[in-house]
Amino acid sequence: MANEVATRQKLINSDKMQEHFAQVLKDNAPSFLSGLSTLVGLNPDLAQTNMGELTSTAMRAAVLDLSVLPDLGEAYVIPYGKRKKVNGEWVTTDVKPQFQLGYRGIIKLVQNTGLISHIGGSVVYEGHDVKYNSLFDELKIGNEDYDPEMDEKANKVGYIAYYTDVKTGERIVKYWSMQRVLKHATEFSETFKGPDYKDKWGNTPKTPWYSNLDAMAIKTVMKDLLKFAPKTSKIAQALAEDDREERATVDVTPVDSHENTIIDVPKSEPEKKPEPETVTINDDIPNPFADVEETKPTDAPLFDEIGELQ
């Protein structure tokens, strides 16, 4: 694995790679490739992915001017793979990278438009004394000063997302109960099978809805909040792409192996650049490896592995 990571990072930092992405991303190329190299170092399983798929996936974040470094919580490149037995041992094979927006990325995209002055999200606890009217979508919080850090028995009951309209100064709030969040995850995420689910080995799946529930829930409520909020076509398309990615994650694991696995999951997310005039987010993102079939690293010269960059 260490050799695969080193080989992949050498390729990412090569002169030919730098030259190609300088044509595609201009001045942003060095930071993009540096971030991609760091990401592979932080998550070695990404070194097992196809180079073309990896760069295309990471480029989707670059097009949105978002970082893929996990600590920033703006966007993620997550390796999915299947597990099978080889010589009696379980190994991960067919690793595929998947793009996923973080809710910090959504906040950055929305704030950059200048249409919204502030946007955020939070966990709601029982101690907040929440009263929600589902008929008129109205939320009342009886105890806004409640501090869950001071309560050993703090119990989560839901999530909110909110933004302040620049023109009116009005704060718009969207609330989802915990039950609604879990129902949504069960219905729309192929990797979520209920909060208490464990595989046949007794393990909780290592997927975002299990290991990063709060961040996923806040992002889900935030996307619901933004359905009727002022936004650009760029943001609308980014949110639609994120929905498709989540719903397209299917179980491709053989019947006799472990569940479909996210090999590594981003940790909990922590909390102005001008927006480009037009941005297309689709599968036509330039990719220097699109027509090249990749092989395992060997002692051959670096670019013999993937062919010459176009």
PDB file of C-alpha atoms in Angstrom:
ATOM      1  CA  MET A   1       0.000   0.000   0.000  1.00  0.00           C
ATOM      2  CA  ALA A   2       2.813   2.422   0.866  1.00  0.00           C
ATOM      3  CA  ASN A   3       4.390   1.879  -2.556  1.00  0.00           C
ATOM      4  CA  GLU A   4       1.039   2.484  -4.283  1.00  0.00           C
ATOM      5  CA  VAL A   5       0.587   5.754  -2.384  1.00  0.00           C
ATOM      6  CA  ALA A   6       4.113   6.936  -3.187  1.00  0.00           C
ATOM      7  CA  THR A   7       3.708   6.054  -6.875  1.00  0.00           C
ATOM      8  CA  ARG A   8       0.351   7.825  -7.084  1.00  0.00           C
ATOM      9  CA  GLN A   9       1.672  10.937  -5.340  1.00  0.00           C
ATOM     10  CA  LYS A  10       4.710  11.003  -7.626  1.00  0.00           C
ATOM     11  CA  LEU A  11       2.377  10.916 -10.610  1.00  0.00           C
ATOM     12  CA  ILE A  12       0.135  13.652  -9.221  1.00  0.00           C
ATOM     13  CA  ASN A  13       3.137  15.917  -8.564  1.00  0.00           C
ATOM     14  CA  SER A  14       4.815  15.215 -11.898  1.00  0.00           C
ATOM     15  CA  ASP A  15       5.643  17.992 -14.359  1.00  0.00           C
ATOM     16  CA  LYS A  16       3.304  16.578 -17.001  1.00  0.00           C
ATOM     17  CA  MET A  17       0.416  16.529 -14.551  1.00  0.00           C
ATOM     18  CA  GLN A  18       1.209  20.100 -13.512  1.00  0.00           C
ATOM     19  CA  GLU A  19       1.358  21.231 -17.131  1.00  0.00           C
ATOM     20  CA  HIS A  20      -1.965  19.601 -18.027  1.00  0.00           C
ATOM     21  CA  PHE A  21      -3.946  20.991 -15.114  1.00  0.00           C
ATOM     22  CA  ALA A  22      -2.375  24.420 -15.548  1.00  0.00           C
ATOM     23  CA  GLN A  23      -4.242  24.494 -18.874  1.00  0.00           C
ATOM     24  CA  VAL A  24      -7.471  23.332 -17.230  1.00  0.00           C
ATOM     25  CA  LEU A  25      -7.451  25.122 -13.859  1.00  0.00           C
ATOM     26  CA  LYS A  26      -4.996  27.966 -14.553  1.00  0.00           C
ATOM     27  CA  ASP A  27      -3.665  29.430 -11.292  1.00  0.00           C
ATOM     28  CA  ASN A  28      -5.687  26.975  -9.206  1.00  0.00           C
ATOM     29  CA  ALA A  29      -3.813  23.952 -10.559  1.00  0.00           C
ATOM     30  CA  PRO A  30      -1.031  23.852  -7.917  1.00  0.00           C
ATOM     31  CA  SER A  31      -3.458  23.950  -4.966  1.00  0.00           C
ATOM     32  CA  PHE A  32      -5.713  21.347  -6.611  1.00  0.00           C
ATOM     33  CA  LEU A  33      -2.880  18.873  -7.192  1.00  0.00           C
ATOM     34  CA  SER A  34      -1.350  19.534  -3.786  1.00  0.00           C
ATOM     35  CA  GLY A  35      -4.714  18.837  -2.155  1.00  0.00           C
ATOM     36  CA  LEU A  36      -5.187  15.680  -4.211  1.00  0.00           C
ATOM     37  CA  SER A  37      -1.735  14.414  -3.254  1.00  0.00           C
ATOM     38  CA  THR A  38      -2.419  15.127   0.418  1.00  0.00           C
ATOM     39  CA  LEU A  39      -5.791  13.395   0.166  1.00  0.00           C
ATOM     40  CA  VAL A  40      -4.202  10.211  -1.197  1.00  0.00           C
ATOM     41  CA  GLY A  41      -1.690  10.320   1.649  1.00  0.00           C
ATOM     42  CA  LEU A  42      -4.466  10.689   4.216  1.00  0.00           C
ATOM     43  CA  ASN A  43      -6.564   7.948   2.646  1.00  0.00           C
ATOM     44  CA  PRO A  44      -4.260   5.319   1.083  1.00  0.00           C
ATOM     45  CA  ASP A  45      -7.196   3.330  -0.326  1.00  0.00           C
ATOM     46  CA  LEU A  46      -7.650   6.082  -2.921  1.00  0.00           C
ATOM     47  CA  ALA A  47      -4.334   4.938  -4.399  1.00  0.00           C
ATOM     48  CA  GLN A  48      -6.178   1.788  -5.506  1.00  0.00           C
ATOM     49  CA  THR A  49      -8.674   3.734  -7.606  1.00  0.00           C
ATOM     50  CA  ASN A  50      -8.354   4.357 -11.338  1.00  0.00           C
ATOM     51  CA  MET A  51      -6.377   7.561 -11.878  1.00  0.00           C
ATOM     52  CA  GLY A  52      -8.847   8.927 -14.399  1.00  0.00           C
ATOM     53  CA  GLU A  53     -11.804   8.361 -12.082  1.00  0.00           C
ATOM     54  CA  LEU A  54      -9.906   9.890  -9.161  1.00  0.00           C
ATOM     55  CA  THR A  55      -8.966  13.095 -10.973  1.00  0.00           C
ATOM     56  CA  SER A  56     -12.442  13.467 -12.508  1.00  0.00           C
ATOM     57  CA  THR A  57     -14.062  13.045  -9.092  1.00  0.00           C
ATOM     58  CA  ALA A  58     -11.737  15.553  -7.446  1.00  0.00           C
ATOM     59  CA  MET A  59     -12.248  17.971 -10.346  1.00  0.00           C
ATOM     60  CA  ARG A  60     -15.925  18.190  -9.480  1.00  0.00           C
ATOM     61  CA  ALA A  61     -14.891  19.895  -6.252  1.00  0.00           C
ATOM     62  CA  ALA A  62     -12.365  22.115  -8.032  1.00  0.00           C
ATOM     63  CA  VAL A  63     -15.027  23.332 -10.487  1.00  0.00           C
ATOM     64  CA  LEU A  64     -17.047  24.477  -7.485  1.00  0.00           C
ATOM     65  CA  ASP A  65     -13.960  26.079  -5.885  1.00  0.00           C
ATOM     66  CA  LEU A  66     -14.171  23.643  -2.962  1.00  0.00           C
ATOM     67  CA  SER A  67     -11.394  21.792  -1.194  1.00  0.00           C
ATOM     68  CA  VAL A  68     -11.389  18.001  -0.884  1.00  0.00           C
ATOM     69  CA  LEU A  69      -9.283  18.070   2.287  1.00  0.00           C
ATOM     70  CA  PRO A  70     -11.434  16.297   4.920  1.00  0.00           C
ATOM     71  CA  ASP A  71     -10.682  18.702   7.768  1.00  0.00           C
ATOM     72  CA  LEU A  72     -12.282  21.595   5.882  1.00  0.00           C
ATOM     73  CA  GLY A  73     -15.564  19.721   5.421  1.00  0.00           C
ATOM     74  CA  GLU A  74     -16.308  21.330   2.043  1.00  0.00           C
ATOM     75  CA  ALA A  75     -16.250  18.257  -0.200  1.00  0.00           C
ATOM     76  CA  TYR A  76     -15.112  14.670   0.035  1.00  0.00           C
ATOM     77  CA  VAL A  77     -13.708  11.997  -2.243  1.00  0.00           C
ATOM     78  CA  ILE A  78     -14.691   8.728  -0.609  1.00  0.00           C
ATOM     79  CA  PRO A  79     -13.403   5.308  -1.748  1.00  0.00           C
ATOM     80  CA  TYR A  80     -16.034   2.617  -2.088  1.00  0.00           C
ATOM     81  CA  GLY A  81     -14.975  -0.966  -2.689  1.00  0.00           C
ATOM     82  CA  LYS A  82     -16.089  -4.543  -2.513  1.00  0.00           C
ATOM     83  CA  ARG A  83     -14.708  -7.190  -0.243  1.00  0.00           C
ATOM     84  CA  LYS A  84     -13.837 -10.709  -1.258  1.00  0.00           C
ATOM     85  CA  LYS A  85     -11.711 -13.575  -0.051  1.00  0.00           C
ATOM     86  CA  VAL A  86      -8.299 -14.135  -1.620  1.00  0.00           C
ATOM     87  CA  ASN A  87      -6.317 -17.103  -0.308  1.00  0.00           C
ATOM     88  CA  GLY A  88      -8.584 -17.243   2.710  1.00  0.00           C
ATOM     89  CA  GLU A  89      -8.233 -13.549   3.618  1.00  0.00           C
ATOM     90  CA  TRP A  90     -10.658 -10.676   3.081  1.00  0.00           C
ATOM     91  CA  VAL A  91      -9.270  -8.013   0.757  1.00  0.00           C
ATOM     92  CA  THR A  92     -10.747  -4.862  -0.776  1.00  0.00           C
ATOM     93  CA  THR A  93     -11.044  -4.769  -4.561  1.00  0.00           C
ATOM     94  CA  ASP A  94     -12.613  -2.637  -7.303  1.00  0.00           C
ATOM     95  CA  VAL A  95     -12.230   0.597  -5.360  1.00  0.00           C
ATOM     96  CA  LYS A  96     -14.217   3.500  -6.837  1.00  0.00           C
ATOM     97  CA  PRO A  97     -14.005   7.172  -5.762  1.00  0.00           C
ATOM     98  CA  GLN A  98     -17.245   9.015  -5.062  1.00  0.00           C
ATOM     99  CA  PHE A  99     -17.760  12.767  -4.782  1.00  0.00           C
ATOM    100  CA  GLN A 100     -19.808  14.092  -1.902  1.00  0.00           C
ATOM    101  CA  LEU A 101     -20.620  17.649  -0.873  1.00  0.00           C
ATOM    102  CA  GLY A 102     -20.073  18.616   2.741  1.00  0.00           C
ATOM    103  CA  TYR A 103     -22.485  21.033   4.340  1.00  0.00           C
ATOM    104  CA  ARG A 104     -19.593  23.467   4.817  1.00  0.00           C
ATOM    105  CA  GLY A 105     -19.231  23.392   1.057  1.00  0.00           C
ATOM    106  CA  ILE A 106     -22.893  24.252   0.634  1.00  0.00           C
ATOM    107  CA  ILE A 107     -22.459  27.166   3.058  1.00  0.00           C
ATOM    108  CA  LYS A 108     -19.471  28.452   1.077  1.00  0.00           C
ATOM    109  CA  LEU A 109     -21.293  28.205  -2.245  1.00  0.00           C
ATOM    110  CA  VAL A 110     -24.361  30.014  -0.955  1.00  0.00           C
ATOM    111  CA  GLN A 111     -22.478  32.784   0.854  1.00  0.00           C
ATOM    112  CA  ASN A 112     -20.399  33.498  -2.244  1.00  0.00           C
ATOM    113  CA  THR A 113     -23.543  34.480  -4.161  1.00  0.00           C
ATOM    114  CA  GLY A 114     -24.193  37.512  -1.960  1.00  0.00           C
ATOM    115  CA  LEU A 115     -27.904  36.634  -1.944  1.00  0.00           C
ATOM    116  CA  ILE A 116     -27.786  35.327   1.620  1.00  0.00           C
ATOM    117  CA  SER A 117     -25.940  37.024   4.461  1.00  0.00           C
ATOM    118  CA  HIS A 118     -25.655  34.057   6.784  1.00  0.00           C
ATOM    119  CA  ILE A 119     -26.394  30.356   6.575  1.00  0.00           C
ATOM    120  CA  GLY A 120     -25.850  27.589   9.097  1.00  0.00           C
ATOM    121  CA  GLY A 121     -27.158  24.445  10.692  1.00  0.00           C
ATOM    122  CA  SER A 122     -27.226  22.757  14.082  1.00  0.00           C
ATOM    123  CA  VAL A 123     -28.337  19.790  16.137  1.00  0.00           C
ATOM    124  CA  VAL A 124     -31.504  20.366  18.181  1.00  0.00           C
ATOM    125  CA  TYR A 125     -31.754  18.835  21.649  1.00  0.00           C
ATOM    126  CA  GLU A 126     -34.662  17.953  23.882  1.00  0.00           C
ATOM    127  CA  GLY A 127     -33.536  20.688  26.275  1.00  0.00           C
ATOM    128  CA  HIS A 128     -34.220  23.331  23.618  1.00  0.00           C
ATOM    129  CA  ASP A 129     -37.919  22.709  24.239  1.00  0.00           C
ATOM    130  CA  VAL A 130     -38.876  22.577  20.556  1.00  0.00           C
ATOM    131  CA  LYS A 131     -42.443  22.953  19.325  1.00  0.00           C
ATOM    132  CA  TYR A 132     -42.905  22.342  15.607  1.00  0.00           C
ATOM    133  CA  ASN A 133     -46.071  22.964  13.601  1.00  0.00           C
ATOM    134  CA  SER A 134     -45.784  20.684  10.554  1.00  0.00           C
ATOM    135  CA  LEU A 135     -48.944  22.132   8.989  1.00  0.00           C
ATOM    136  CA  PHE A 136     -47.461  25.618   8.559  1.00  0.00           C
ATOM    137  CA  ASP A 137     -43.806  24.577   8.850  1.00  0.00           C
ATOM    138  CA  GLU A 138     -43.312  26.789  11.891  1.00  0.00           C
ATOM    139  CA  LEU A 139     -40.738  26.244  14.630  1.00  0.00           C
ATOM    140  CA  LYS A 140     -40.696  27.631  18.153  1.00  0.00           C
ATOM    141  CA  ILE A 141     -37.761  27.086  20.493  1.00  0.00           C
ATOM    142  CA  GLY A 142     -38.697  27.560  24.129  1.00  0.00           C
ATOM    143  CA  ASN A 143     -35.147  27.550  25.488  1.00  0.00           C
ATOM    144  CA  GLU A 144     -32.622  28.959  23.015  1.00  0.00           C
ATOM    145  CA  ASP A 145     -30.040  29.313  25.800  1.00  0.00           C
ATOM    146  CA  TYR A 146     -29.896  25.582  26.477  1.00  0.00           C
ATOM    147  CA  ASP A 147     -26.305  24.284  26.341  1.00  0.00           C
ATOM    148  CA  PRO A 148     -26.044  20.543  25.613  1.00  0.00           C
ATOM    149  CA  GLU A 149     -22.387  20.587  26.679  1.00  0.00           C
ATOM    150  CA  MET A 150     -23.538  21.244  30.234  1.00  0.00           C
ATOM    151  CA  ASP A 151     -26.090  18.428  30.201  1.00  0.00           C
ATOM    152  CA  GLU A 152     -24.827  14.855  30.608  1.00  0.00           C
ATOM    153  CA  LYS A 153     -28.205  13.538  29.444  1.00  0.00           C
ATOM    154  CA  ALA A 154     -28.462  15.722  26.342  1.00  0.00           C
ATOM    155  CA  ASN A 155     -30.817  13.981  23.925  1.00  0.00           C
ATOM    156  CA  LYS A 156     -30.903  14.825  20.220  1.00  0.00           C
ATOM    157  CA  VAL A 157     -34.405  15.309  18.821  1.00  0.00           C
ATOM    158  CA  GLY A 158     -33.753  16.871  15.399  1.00  0.00           C
ATOM    159  CA  TYR A 159     -31.798  19.274  13.218  1.00  0.00           C
ATOM    160  CA  ILE A 160     -32.231  22.806  11.880  1.00  0.00           C
ATOM    161  CA  ALA A 161     -30.822  24.783   8.984  1.00  0.00           C
ATOM    162  CA  TYR A 162     -31.289  28.523   8.563  1.00  0.00           C
ATOM    163  CA  TYR A 163     -30.307  31.516   6.474  1.00  0.00           C
ATOM    164  CA  THR A 164     -30.807  35.283   6.612  1.00  0.00           C
ATOM    165  CA  ASP A 165     -32.220  36.997   3.542  1.00  0.00           C
ATOM    166  CA  VAL A 166     -30.057  39.933   2.441  1.00  0.00           C
ATOM    167  CA  LYS A 167     -32.961  42.070   1.243  1.00  0.00           C
ATOM    168  CA  THR A 168     -35.421  41.605   4.104  1.00  0.00           C
ATOM    169  CA  GLY A 169     -33.128  40.646   6.984  1.00  0.00           C
ATOM    170  CA  GLU A 170     -35.548  37.811   7.767  1.00  0.00           C
ATOM    171  CA  ARG A 171     -34.172  34.562   9.179  1.00  0.00           C
ATOM    172  CA  ILE A 172     -35.644  31.520   7.441  1.00  0.00           C
ATOM    173  CA  VAL A 173     -35.505  28.265   9.410  1.00  0.00           C
ATOM    174  CA  LYS A 174     -36.115  24.652   8.402  1.00  0.00           C
ATOM    175  CA  TYR A 175     -36.536  21.906  11.029  1.00  0.00           C
ATOM    176  CA  TRP A 176     -36.510  18.137  10.677  1.00  0.00           C
ATOM    177  CA  SER A 177     -37.197  15.800  13.560  1.00  0.00           C
ATOM    178  CA  MET A 178     -34.841  12.900  14.177  1.00  0.00           C
ATOM    179  CA  GLN A 179     -37.573  10.528  12.972  1.00  0.00           C
ATOM    180  CA  ARG A 180     -37.876  12.396   9.675  1.00  0.00           C
ATOM    181  CA  VAL A 181     -34.122  12.405   9.152  1.00  0.00           C
ATOM    182  CA  LEU A 182     -33.832   8.652   9.733  1.00  0.00           C
ATOM    183  CA  LYS A 183     -36.828   7.972   7.486  1.00  0.00           C
ATOM    184  CA  HIS A 184     -35.208  10.014   4.712  1.00  0.00           C
ATOM    185  CA  ALA A 185     -31.899   8.178   5.078  1.00  0.00           C
ATOM    186  CA  THR A 186     -33.651   4.801   4.971  1.00  0.00           C
ATOM    187  CA  GLU A 187     -35.654   5.692   1.865  1.00  0.00           C
ATOM    188  CA  PHE A 188     -33.049   7.534  -0.182  1.00  0.00           C
ATOM    189  CA  SER A 189     -29.635   6.193   0.804  1.00  0.00           C
ATOM    190  CA  GLU A 190     -28.738   2.755  -0.497  1.00  0.00           C
ATOM    191  CA  THR A 191     -26.162   2.377   2.284  1.00  0.00           C
ATOM    192  CA  PHE A 192     -28.469   3.121   5.245  1.00  0.00           C
ATOM    193  CA  LYS A 193     -30.545   0.259   6.623  1.00  0.00           C
ATOM    194  CA  GLY A 194     -31.852   1.724   9.872  1.00  0.00           C
ATOM    195  CA  PRO A 195     -30.119   3.209  12.955  1.00  0.00           C
ATOM    196  CA  ASP A 196     -29.645  -0.121  14.722  1.00  0.00           C
ATOM    197  CA  TYR A 197     -28.526  -2.136  11.716  1.00  0.00           C
ATOM    198  CA  LYS A 198     -25.470  -4.386  11.982  1.00  0.00           C
ATOM    199  CA  ASP A 199     -24.062  -6.766   9.404  1.00  0.00           C
ATOM    200  CA  LYS A 200     -23.928 -10.506   9.950  1.00  0.00           C
ATOM    201  CA  TRP A 201     -20.620 -10.097  11.732  1.00  0.00           C
ATOM    202  CA  GLY A 202     -22.181  -7.686  14.223  1.00  0.00           C
ATOM    203  CA  ASN A 203     -20.447  -4.603  12.812  1.00  0.00           C
ATOM    204  CA  THR A 204     -22.011  -1.199  12.203  1.00  0.00           C
ATOM    205  CA  PRO A 205     -21.408  -0.142   8.568  1.00  0.00           C
ATOM    206  CA  LYS A 206     -18.701   2.479   8.046  1.00  0.00           C
ATOM    207  CA  THR A 207     -20.850   4.752   5.909  1.00  0.00           C
ATOM    208  CA  PRO A 208     -21.490   8.500   6.420  1.00  0.00           C
ATOM    209  CA  TRP A 209     -25.054   8.026   7.661  1.00  0.00           C
ATOM    210  CA  TYR A 210     -23.706   5.813  10.465  1.00  0.00           C
ATOM    211  CA  SER A 211     -20.342   7.373  11.320  1.00  0.00           C
ATOM    212  CA  ASN A 212     -21.201  11.003  10.497  1.00  0.00           C
ATOM    213  CA  LEU A 213     -24.935  11.228  11.149  1.00  0.00           C
ATOM    214  CA  ASP A 214     -25.052  14.839  12.400  1.00  0.00           C
ATOM    215  CA  ALA A 215     -23.181  16.228   9.385  1.00  0.00           C
ATOM    216  CA  MET A 216     -25.280  14.215   6.938  1.00  0.00           C
ATOM    217  CA  ALA A 217     -28.496  15.246   8.671  1.00  0.00           C
ATOM    218  CA  ILE A 218     -27.610  18.957   8.717  1.00  0.00           C
ATOM    219  CA  LYS A 219     -26.684  18.782   5.027  1.00  0.00           C
ATOM    220  CA  THR A 220     -29.993  17.093   4.205  1.00  0.00           C
ATOM    221  CA  VAL A 221     -32.034  19.718   6.072  1.00  0.00           C
ATOM    222  CA  MET A 222     -29.948  22.492   4.512  1.00  0.00           C
ATOM    223  CA  LYS A 223     -30.671  21.193   1.005  1.00  0.00           C
ATOM    224  CA  ASP A 224     -34.381  21.133   1.828  1.00  0.00           C
ATOM    225  CA  LEU A 225     -34.139  24.698   3.148  1.00  0.00           C
ATOM    226  CA  LEU A 226     -32.494  25.879  -0.070  1.00  0.00           C
ATOM    227  CA  LYS A 227     -35.150  24.484  -2.397  1.00  0.00           C
ATOM    228  CA  PHE A 228     -36.978  27.812  -2.436  1.00  0.00           C
ATOM    229  CA  ALA A 229     -34.131  30.090  -1.339  1.00  0.00           C
ATOM    230  CA  PRO A 230     -32.447  32.582  -3.690  1.00  0.00           C
ATOM    231  CA  LYS A 231     -29.576  30.743  -5.378  1.00  0.00           C
ATOM    232  CA  THR A 232     -27.729  30.432  -8.639  1.00  0.00           C
ATOM    233  CA  SER A 233     -28.075  27.680 -11.221  1.00  0.00           C
ATOM    234  CA  LYS A 234     -24.570  26.586 -10.232  1.00  0.00           C
ATOM    235  CA  ILE A 235     -25.684  25.804  -6.682  1.00  0.00           C
ATOM    236  CA  ALA A 236     -28.913  24.160  -7.817  1.00  0.00           C
ATOM    237  CA  GLN A 237     -26.958  21.865 -10.111  1.00  0.00           C
ATOM    238  CA  ALA A 238     -24.396  21.050  -7.406  1.00  0.00           C
ATOM    239  CA  LEU A 239     -27.159  20.033  -4.998  1.00  0.00           C
ATOM    240  CA  ALA A 240     -28.836  17.897  -7.652  1.00  0.00           C
ATOM    241  CA  GLU A 241     -25.513  16.182  -8.391  1.00  0.00           C
ATOM    242  CA  ASP A 242     -25.053  15.428  -4.703  1.00  0.00           C
ATOM    243  CA  ASP A 243     -28.521  13.867  -4.510  1.00  0.00           C
ATOM    244  CA  ARG A 244     -27.771  11.634  -7.469  1.00  0.00           C
ATOM    245  CA  GLU A 245     -24.448  10.519  -6.001  1.00  0.00           C
ATOM    246  CA  GLU A 246     -26.030   9.501  -2.714  1.00  0.00           C
ATOM    247  CA  ARG A 247     -28.868   7.590  -4.343  1.00  0.00           C
ATOM    248  CA  ALA A 248     -26.598   5.883  -6.878  1.00  0.00           C
ATOM    249  CA  THR A 249     -24.405   4.207  -4.262  1.00  0.00           C
ATOM    250  CA  VAL A 250     -25.460   0.596  -4.615  1.00  0.00           C
ATOM    251  CA  ASP A 251     -24.336  -2.650  -3.040  1.00  0.00           C
ATOM    252  CA  VAL A 252     -22.016  -4.317  -5.533  1.00  0.00           C
ATOM    253  CA  THR A 253     -20.566  -6.777  -3.044  1.00  0.00           C
ATOM    254  CA  PRO A 254     -20.637 -10.513  -3.799  1.00  0.00           C
ATOM    255  CA  VAL A 255     -23.166 -12.454  -1.745  1.00  0.00           C
ATOM    256  CA  ASP A 256     -20.528 -14.296   0.260  1.00  0.00           C
ATOM    257  CA  SER A 257     -18.570 -11.220   1.308  1.00  0.00           C
ATOM    258  CA  HIS A 258     -18.847  -8.243   3.645  1.00  0.00           C
ATOM    259  CA  GLU A 259     -21.296  -5.442   2.963  1.00  0.00           C
ATOM    260  CA  ASN A 260     -20.486  -2.760   0.420  1.00  0.00           C
ATOM    261  CA  THR A 261     -17.869  -0.727   2.200  1.00  0.00           C
ATOM    262  CA  ILE A 262     -16.776   2.848   2.426  1.00  0.00           C
ATOM    263  CA  ILE A 263     -13.134   2.248   3.140  1.00  0.00           C
ATOM    264  CA  ASP A 264     -12.701   5.534   4.915  1.00  0.00           C
ATOM    265  CA  VAL A 265     -15.240   8.120   6.039  1.00  0.00           C
ATOM    266  CA  PRO A 266     -14.647  11.837   6.644  1.00  0.00           C
ATOM    267  CA  LYS A 267     -14.563  12.881  10.264  1.00  0.00           C
ATOM    268  CA  SER A 268     -17.089  15.346  11.669  1.00  0.00           C
ATOM    269  CA  GLU A 269     -17.030  18.612   9.750  1.00  0.00           C
ATOM    270  CA  PRO A 270     -15.602  21.714  11.483  1.00  0.00           C
ATOM    271  CA  GLU A 271     -17.450  25.432  10.594  1.00  0.00           C
ATOM    272  CA  LYS A 272     -14.941  35.416  -0.799  1.00  0.00           C
ATOM    273  CA  LYS A 273     -13.997  34.354  -3.644  1.00  0.00           C
ATOM    274  CA  PRO A 274     -15.882  35.729  -6.669  1.00  0.00           C
ATOM    275  CA  GLU A 275     -18.145  33.198  -8.318  1.00  0.00           C
ATOM    276  CA  PRO A 276     -17.446  32.284 -11.944  1.00  0.00           C
ATOM    277  CA  GLU A 277     -20.022  33.519 -14.422  1.00  0.00           C
ATOM    278  CA  THR A 278     -20.909  30.047 -15.693  1.00  0.00           C
ATOM    279  CA  VAL A 279     -19.827  26.614 -14.565  1.00  0.00           C
ATOM    280  CA  THR A 280     -20.814  23.236 -15.956  1.00  0.00           C
ATOM    281  CA  ILE A 281     -20.859  20.322 -13.542  1.00  0.00           C
ATOM    282  CA  ASN A 282     -21.120  17.146 -15.547  1.00  0.00           C
ATOM    283  CA  ASP A 283     -19.233  14.152 -16.796  1.00  0.00           C
ATOM    284  CA  ASP A 284     -17.453  16.229 -19.473  1.00  0.00           C
ATOM    285  CA  ILE A 285     -14.838  17.603 -17.055  1.00  0.00           C
ATOM    286  CA  PRO A 286     -11.443  17.419 -18.803  1.00  0.00           C
ATOM    287  CA  ASN A 287      -9.631  14.250 -17.830  1.00  0.00           C
ATOM    288  CA  PRO A 288      -6.142  13.421 -19.114  1.00  0.00           C
ATOM    289  CA  PHE A 289      -6.671   9.718 -18.375  1.00  0.00           C
ATOM    290  CA  ALA A 290     -10.114   9.243 -19.914  1.00  0.00           C
ATOM    291  CA  ASP A 291      -9.027   6.932 -22.706  1.00  0.00           C
ATOM    292  CA  VAL A 292      -6.243   5.128 -20.876  1.00  0.00           C
ATOM    293  CA  GLU A 293      -6.583   1.812 -19.123  1.00  0.00           C
ATOM    294  CA  GLU A 294      -4.621   1.850 -15.897  1.00  0.00           C
ATOM    295  CA  THR A 295      -2.558  -1.018 -14.546  1.00  0.00           C
ATOM    296  CA  LYS A 296      -0.992  -1.774 -11.201  1.00  0.00           C
ATOM    297  CA  PRO A 297       2.216   0.157 -10.385  1.00  0.00           C
ATOM    298  CA  THR A 298       5.369  -1.452 -11.712  1.00  0.00           C
ATOM    299  CA  ASP A 299       9.024  -0.563 -12.011  1.00  0.00           C
ATOM    300  CA  ALA A 300       8.346   0.866 -15.478  1.00  0.00           C
ATOM    301  CA  PRO A 301       8.736   4.614 -16.071  1.00  0.00           C
ATOM    302  CA  LEU A 302       6.013   6.621 -14.404  1.00  0.00           C
ATOM    303  CA  PHE A 303       3.980   7.605 -17.457  1.00  0.00           C
ATOM    304  CA  ASP A 304       4.203   4.175 -19.091  1.00  0.00           C
ATOM    305  CA  GLU A 305       1.578   3.243 -16.504  1.00  0.00           C
ATOM    306  CA  ILE A 306      -1.064   5.567 -17.899  1.00  0.00           C
ATOM    307  CA  GLY A 307       0.180   6.667 -21.270  1.00  0.00           C
ATOM    308  CA  GLU A 308       1.140  10.110 -22.425  1.00  0.00           C
ATOM    309  CA  LEU A 309      -0.959  13.056 -21.319  1.00  0.00           C
ATOM    310  CA  GLN A 310      -2.816  14.691 -24.142  1.00  0.00           C
TER     311      GLN A 310
END
